[in-house]
């Protein structure tokens, strides 16, 4: 049995999630990581090189059965840190978008995230110990023309994280909301936003954003903005 604490990181195959998982590994955590991308296996190898025991799961966190599968793989192990970072973007006019794509963004960013946070958070509350980092966005404070669904989901997540923190006051469980600005990740390509003004502007290094978020989580801060 490893003496290292355990961190669960979602959306860990690339970008910000991969950088967050890398920090966890280098700072002494073992890992359970998940993403809907086969490259999660490659990411796991890099974290093992940092000395972490790593379990990598390729699954879709928009699907509640997959969230249940992730939780079951923990096999009752104590989760010391949950970094809920799985999210998708969507960058087109709302009325022109396929609703299946809209539903998948909502289910990933909101439904799957809050379901996992509830399942892991209950155990943390019961033992009066744990850290939760939820990746929101400063986009949650801006009505996003041609990104209405994504910005709307992040408005929910930003609000949810702060409210949950208040509910867990004095419980021994901290909740931190990381709110990045524009960050150099696969977000713009996956959201179909490579030709937007936002994509053409300077974007922050995901390693820098991850460090800001990780340090805020370890301090138990309420929220932190990074990138803009």
Short mmCIF file of N, CA and C in Angstrom, two decimals, residues 123-223:
data_model
loop_
_atom_site.label_atom_id
_atom_site.label_comp_id
_atom_site.label_asym_id
_atom_site.label_seq_id
_atom_site.Cartn_x
_atom_site.Cartn_y
_atom_site.Cartn_z
N UNK A 123 -17.33 11.54 0.83
CA UNK A 123 -16.35 10.80 1.62
C UNK A 123 -15.37 11.74 2.31
N UNK A 124 -14.96 12.80 1.61
CA UNK A 124 -14.07 13.78 2.23
C UNK A 124 -14.74 14.41 3.45
N UNK A 125 -16.00 14.79 3.31
CA UNK A 125 -16.72 15.41 4.42
C UNK A 125 -16.84 14.45 5.60
N UNK A 126 -17.08 13.18 5.32
CA UNK A 126 -17.25 12.21 6.40
C UNK A 126 -15.98 12.04 7.22
N UNK A 127 -14.82 12.19 6.58
CA UNK A 127 -13.57 12.03 7.34
C UNK A 127 -12.92 13.37 7.69
N UNK A 128 -13.61 14.47 7.32
CA UNK A 128 -13.18 15.83 7.67
C UNK A 128 -11.81 16.17 7.10
N UNK A 129 -11.57 15.74 5.86
CA UNK A 129 -10.27 16.02 5.25
C UNK A 129 -10.36 15.88 3.74
N UNK A 130 -9.77 16.81 3.02
CA UNK A 130 -9.70 16.69 1.57
C UNK A 130 -9.62 18.05 0.89
N UNK A 131 -9.17 18.02 -0.36
CA UNK A 131 -9.05 19.24 -1.16
C UNK A 131 -9.74 19.00 -2.50
N UNK A 132 -10.53 19.96 -2.94
CA UNK A 132 -11.20 19.89 -4.23
C UNK A 132 -10.82 21.13 -5.03
N UNK A 133 -10.30 20.90 -6.23
CA UNK A 133 -10.04 21.99 -7.18
C UNK A 133 -10.96 21.80 -8.37
N UNK A 134 -11.78 22.79 -8.65
CA UNK A 134 -12.71 22.74 -9.77
C UNK A 134 -12.27 23.79 -10.79
N UNK A 135 -12.10 23.36 -12.04
CA UNK A 135 -11.70 24.29 -13.09
C UNK A 135 -12.94 25.00 -13.65
N UNK A 136 -13.11 26.24 -13.27
CA UNK A 136 -14.14 27.09 -13.85
C UNK A 136 -13.52 27.90 -14.98
N UNK A 137 -13.89 29.16 -15.07
CA UNK A 137 -13.30 30.02 -16.09
C UNK A 137 -13.77 31.45 -15.86
N UNK A 138 -12.93 32.41 -16.24
CA UNK A 138 -13.41 33.78 -16.23
C UNK A 138 -14.49 33.97 -17.29
N UNK A 139 -14.60 33.02 -18.23
CA UNK A 139 -15.69 33.07 -19.20
C UNK A 139 -17.05 32.99 -18.52
N UNK A 140 -17.09 32.45 -17.31
CA UNK A 140 -18.34 32.37 -16.58
C UNK A 140 -18.89 33.72 -16.16
N UNK A 141 -18.06 34.76 -16.24
CA UNK A 141 -18.49 36.11 -15.89
C UNK A 141 -18.81 36.95 -17.13
N UNK A 142 -18.70 36.33 -18.31
CA UNK A 142 -18.90 37.07 -19.57
C UNK A 142 -19.93 36.33 -20.42
N UNK A 143 -21.06 36.96 -20.77
CA UNK A 143 -21.99 36.31 -21.72
C UNK A 143 -21.28 36.11 -23.05
N UNK A 144 -21.10 34.87 -23.46
CA UNK A 144 -20.23 34.56 -24.58
C UNK A 144 -20.96 34.50 -25.90
N UNK A 145 -20.99 35.59 -26.62
CA UNK A 145 -21.56 35.57 -27.96
C UNK A 145 -20.82 34.55 -28.83
N UNK A 146 -21.57 33.67 -29.48
CA UNK A 146 -21.03 32.55 -30.26
C UNK A 146 -20.27 31.54 -29.40
N UNK A 147 -20.46 31.63 -28.11
CA UNK A 147 -19.95 30.63 -27.17
C UNK A 147 -20.90 30.55 -25.98
N UNK A 148 -22.19 30.71 -26.28
CA UNK A 148 -23.19 30.88 -25.22
C UNK A 148 -23.28 29.67 -24.30
N UNK A 149 -23.21 28.47 -24.87
CA UNK A 149 -23.36 27.27 -24.05
C UNK A 149 -22.14 27.08 -23.15
N UNK A 150 -20.95 27.18 -23.73
CA UNK A 150 -19.73 27.01 -22.92
C UNK A 150 -19.69 28.03 -21.79
N UNK A 151 -19.86 29.30 -22.11
CA UNK A 151 -19.80 30.32 -21.07
C UNK A 151 -20.88 30.10 -20.02
N UNK A 152 -22.06 29.66 -20.46
CA UNK A 152 -23.12 29.38 -19.51
C UNK A 152 -22.76 28.25 -18.56
N UNK A 153 -22.10 27.20 -19.07
CA UNK A 153 -21.70 26.11 -18.18
C UNK A 153 -20.65 26.58 -17.19
N UNK A 154 -19.77 27.45 -17.62
CA UNK A 154 -18.74 27.92 -16.71
C UNK A 154 -19.30 28.89 -15.67
N UNK A 155 -20.35 29.63 -16.02
CA UNK A 155 -21.03 30.46 -15.03
C UNK A 155 -21.59 29.57 -13.92
N UNK A 156 -22.17 28.45 -14.33
CA UNK A 156 -22.67 27.49 -13.34
C UNK A 156 -21.54 26.98 -12.45
N UNK A 157 -20.45 26.54 -13.08
CA UNK A 157 -19.35 25.93 -12.32
C UNK A 157 -18.72 26.94 -11.36
N UNK A 158 -18.49 28.18 -11.82
CA UNK A 158 -17.91 29.20 -10.93
C UNK A 158 -18.79 29.39 -9.71
N UNK A 159 -20.09 29.52 -9.93
CA UNK A 159 -21.03 29.73 -8.83
C UNK A 159 -21.11 28.51 -7.93
N UNK A 160 -21.19 27.34 -8.54
CA UNK A 160 -21.30 26.09 -7.78
C UNK A 160 -20.11 25.90 -6.84
N UNK A 161 -18.91 26.16 -7.34
CA UNK A 161 -17.71 25.94 -6.54
C UNK A 161 -17.70 26.82 -5.30
N UNK A 162 -18.05 28.08 -5.46
CA UNK A 162 -18.03 28.99 -4.31
C UNK A 162 -19.13 28.63 -3.32
N UNK A 163 -20.30 28.23 -3.83
CA UNK A 163 -21.39 27.83 -2.94
C UNK A 163 -21.03 26.56 -2.16
N UNK A 164 -20.43 25.58 -2.85
CA UNK A 164 -20.03 24.35 -2.17
C UNK A 164 -19.00 24.64 -1.10
N UNK A 165 -18.07 25.53 -1.40
CA UNK A 165 -17.08 25.90 -0.39
C UNK A 165 -17.75 26.42 0.87
N UNK A 166 -18.76 27.26 0.70
CA UNK A 166 -19.46 27.82 1.86
C UNK A 166 -20.18 26.72 2.64
N UNK A 167 -20.77 25.76 1.93
CA UNK A 167 -21.44 24.66 2.62
C UNK A 167 -20.46 23.81 3.43
N UNK A 168 -19.21 23.74 2.98
CA UNK A 168 -18.21 22.90 3.64
C UNK A 168 -17.34 23.67 4.62
N UNK A 169 -17.73 24.89 4.93
CA UNK A 169 -16.97 25.69 5.89
C UNK A 169 -16.81 24.93 7.20
N UNK A 170 -15.60 24.91 7.72
CA UNK A 170 -15.26 24.27 8.98
C UNK A 170 -15.40 22.74 8.94
N UNK A 171 -15.49 22.16 7.74
CA UNK A 171 -15.62 20.71 7.62
C UNK A 171 -14.28 20.01 7.51
N UNK A 172 -13.22 20.77 7.23
CA UNK A 172 -11.92 20.18 6.95
C UNK A 172 -11.70 19.92 5.47
N UNK A 173 -12.71 20.23 4.65
CA UNK A 173 -12.62 20.05 3.20
C UNK A 173 -12.60 21.42 2.54
N UNK A 174 -11.59 21.68 1.71
CA UNK A 174 -11.50 22.97 1.02
C UNK A 174 -11.94 22.80 -0.43
N UNK A 175 -12.56 23.84 -0.96
CA UNK A 175 -12.97 23.87 -2.37
C UNK A 175 -12.37 25.13 -2.99
N UNK A 176 -11.64 24.95 -4.06
CA UNK A 176 -10.98 26.05 -4.77
C UNK A 176 -11.45 26.07 -6.21
N UNK A 177 -11.79 27.23 -6.71
CA UNK A 177 -12.19 27.38 -8.12
C UNK A 177 -11.06 28.06 -8.88
N UNK A 178 -10.49 27.34 -9.85
CA UNK A 178 -9.49 27.91 -10.74
C UNK A 178 -10.20 28.49 -11.95
N UNK A 179 -9.98 29.78 -12.20
CA UNK A 179 -10.66 30.47 -13.30
C UNK A 179 -9.63 30.98 -14.29
N UNK A 180 -9.24 30.14 -15.26
CA UNK A 180 -8.27 30.58 -16.26
C UNK A 180 -8.88 31.57 -17.24
N UNK A 181 -8.01 32.38 -17.82
CA UNK A 181 -8.37 33.13 -19.01
C UNK A 181 -8.00 32.29 -20.22
N UNK A 182 -7.70 32.93 -21.33
CA UNK A 182 -7.31 32.19 -22.55
C UNK A 182 -5.99 31.48 -22.30
N UNK A 183 -5.98 30.17 -22.49
CA UNK A 183 -4.82 29.34 -22.20
C UNK A 183 -4.47 28.51 -23.44
N UNK A 184 -3.20 28.27 -23.65
CA UNK A 184 -2.72 27.57 -24.84
C UNK A 184 -2.95 26.07 -24.68
N UNK A 185 -4.16 25.61 -25.02
CA UNK A 185 -4.53 24.21 -24.93
C UNK A 185 -5.24 23.80 -26.22
N UNK A 186 -5.77 22.57 -26.25
CA UNK A 186 -6.54 22.10 -27.40
C UNK A 186 -7.96 22.66 -27.41
N UNK A 187 -8.29 23.50 -26.43
CA UNK A 187 -9.65 24.00 -26.30
C UNK A 187 -10.17 24.64 -27.59
N UNK A 188 -9.40 25.53 -28.18
CA UNK A 188 -9.88 26.29 -29.33
C UNK A 188 -10.11 25.40 -30.54
N UNK A 189 -9.24 24.41 -30.74
CA UNK A 189 -9.43 23.49 -31.86
C UNK A 189 -10.67 22.63 -31.65
N UNK A 190 -10.82 22.09 -30.43
CA UNK A 190 -11.95 21.21 -30.16
C UNK A 190 -13.26 21.97 -30.16
N UNK A 191 -13.23 23.26 -29.83
CA UNK A 191 -14.45 24.06 -29.80
C UNK A 191 -14.78 24.67 -31.15
N UNK A 192 -13.91 24.47 -32.16
CA UNK A 192 -14.13 25.08 -33.46
C UNK A 192 -13.94 26.58 -33.45
N UNK A 193 -12.96 27.05 -32.67
CA UNK A 193 -12.77 28.49 -32.49
C UNK A 193 -11.40 28.97 -32.94
N UNK A 194 -10.78 28.24 -33.87
CA UNK A 194 -9.43 28.61 -34.30
C UNK A 194 -9.39 29.91 -35.10
N UNK A 195 -10.52 30.34 -35.63
CA UNK A 195 -10.54 31.56 -36.44
C UNK A 195 -11.10 32.76 -35.68
N UNK A 196 -11.18 32.66 -34.35
CA UNK A 196 -11.76 33.75 -33.57
C UNK A 196 -10.69 34.74 -33.12
N UNK A 197 -11.13 35.94 -32.77
CA UNK A 197 -10.21 36.95 -32.25
C UNK A 197 -9.55 36.46 -30.97
N UNK A 198 -10.32 35.75 -30.14
CA UNK A 198 -9.77 35.27 -28.88
C UNK A 198 -8.62 34.31 -29.11
N UNK A 199 -8.75 33.44 -30.11
CA UNK A 199 -7.69 32.49 -30.38
C UNK A 199 -6.43 33.19 -30.88
N UNK A 200 -6.59 34.30 -31.59
CA UNK A 200 -5.44 35.00 -32.16
C UNK A 200 -4.68 35.82 -31.13
N UNK A 201 -5.28 36.07 -29.98
CA UNK A 201 -4.61 36.84 -28.94
C UNK A 201 -3.60 35.97 -28.21
N UNK A 202 -2.72 36.61 -27.46
CA UNK A 202 -1.76 35.88 -26.67
C UNK A 202 -2.45 35.06 -25.60
N UNK A 203 -2.02 33.80 -25.44
CA UNK A 203 -2.63 32.91 -24.46
C UNK A 203 -1.56 32.46 -23.46
N UNK A 204 -2.01 32.14 -22.28
CA UNK A 204 -1.09 31.79 -21.21
C UNK A 204 -0.63 30.34 -21.33
N UNK A 205 0.55 30.08 -20.80
CA UNK A 205 1.13 28.75 -20.75
C UNK A 205 0.33 27.90 -19.75
N UNK A 206 -0.19 26.73 -20.17
CA UNK A 206 -0.97 25.91 -19.23
C UNK A 206 -0.18 25.48 -18.01
N UNK A 207 1.15 25.37 -18.13
CA UNK A 207 1.96 25.02 -16.97
C UNK A 207 1.90 26.11 -15.91
N UNK A 208 1.89 27.37 -16.36
CA UNK A 208 1.78 28.48 -15.41
C UNK A 208 0.41 28.51 -14.74
N UNK A 209 -0.63 28.30 -15.54
CA UNK A 209 -1.99 28.30 -14.99
C UNK A 209 -2.15 27.16 -13.99
N UNK A 210 -1.63 25.99 -14.34
CA UNK A 210 -1.73 24.84 -13.44
C UNK A 210 -1.02 25.11 -12.12
N UNK A 211 0.14 25.72 -12.17
CA UNK A 211 0.87 26.03 -10.94
C UNK A 211 0.07 26.97 -10.05
N UNK A 212 -0.52 27.98 -10.66
CA UNK A 212 -1.34 28.93 -9.89
C UNK A 212 -2.51 28.19 -9.23
N UNK A 213 -3.17 27.31 -9.99
CA UNK A 213 -4.31 26.58 -9.44
C UNK A 213 -3.91 25.57 -8.39
N UNK A 214 -2.83 24.83 -8.64
CA UNK A 214 -2.38 23.83 -7.68
C UNK A 214 -1.99 24.48 -6.35
N UNK A 215 -1.23 25.56 -6.43
CA UNK A 215 -0.81 26.23 -5.20
C UNK A 215 -2.01 26.78 -4.43
N UNK A 216 -3.01 27.31 -5.17
CA UNK A 216 -4.21 27.82 -4.51
C UNK A 216 -4.96 26.69 -3.81
N UNK A 217 -5.03 25.53 -4.47
CA UNK A 217 -5.68 24.37 -3.85
C UNK A 217 -4.95 23.95 -2.57
N UNK A 218 -3.63 23.90 -2.62
CA UNK A 218 -2.87 23.46 -1.45
C UNK A 218 -2.98 24.46 -0.30
N UNK A 219 -3.16 25.74 -0.63
CA UNK A 219 -3.37 26.74 0.42
C UNK A 219 -4.80 26.74 0.93
N UNK A 220 -5.71 26.16 0.16
CA UNK A 220 -7.11 26.16 0.53
C UNK A 220 -7.82 27.46 0.17
N UNK A 221 -7.30 28.17 -0.86
CA UNK A 221 -7.92 29.43 -1.29
C UNK A 221 -9.30 29.16 -1.89
N UNK A 222 -10.15 30.19 -1.86
CA UNK A 222 -11.49 30.07 -2.41
C UNK A 222 -11.47 30.04 -3.93
N UNK A 223 -10.74 30.95 -4.54
CA UNK A 223 -10.71 31.03 -6.00
C UNK A 223 -9.46 31.77 -6.43
#
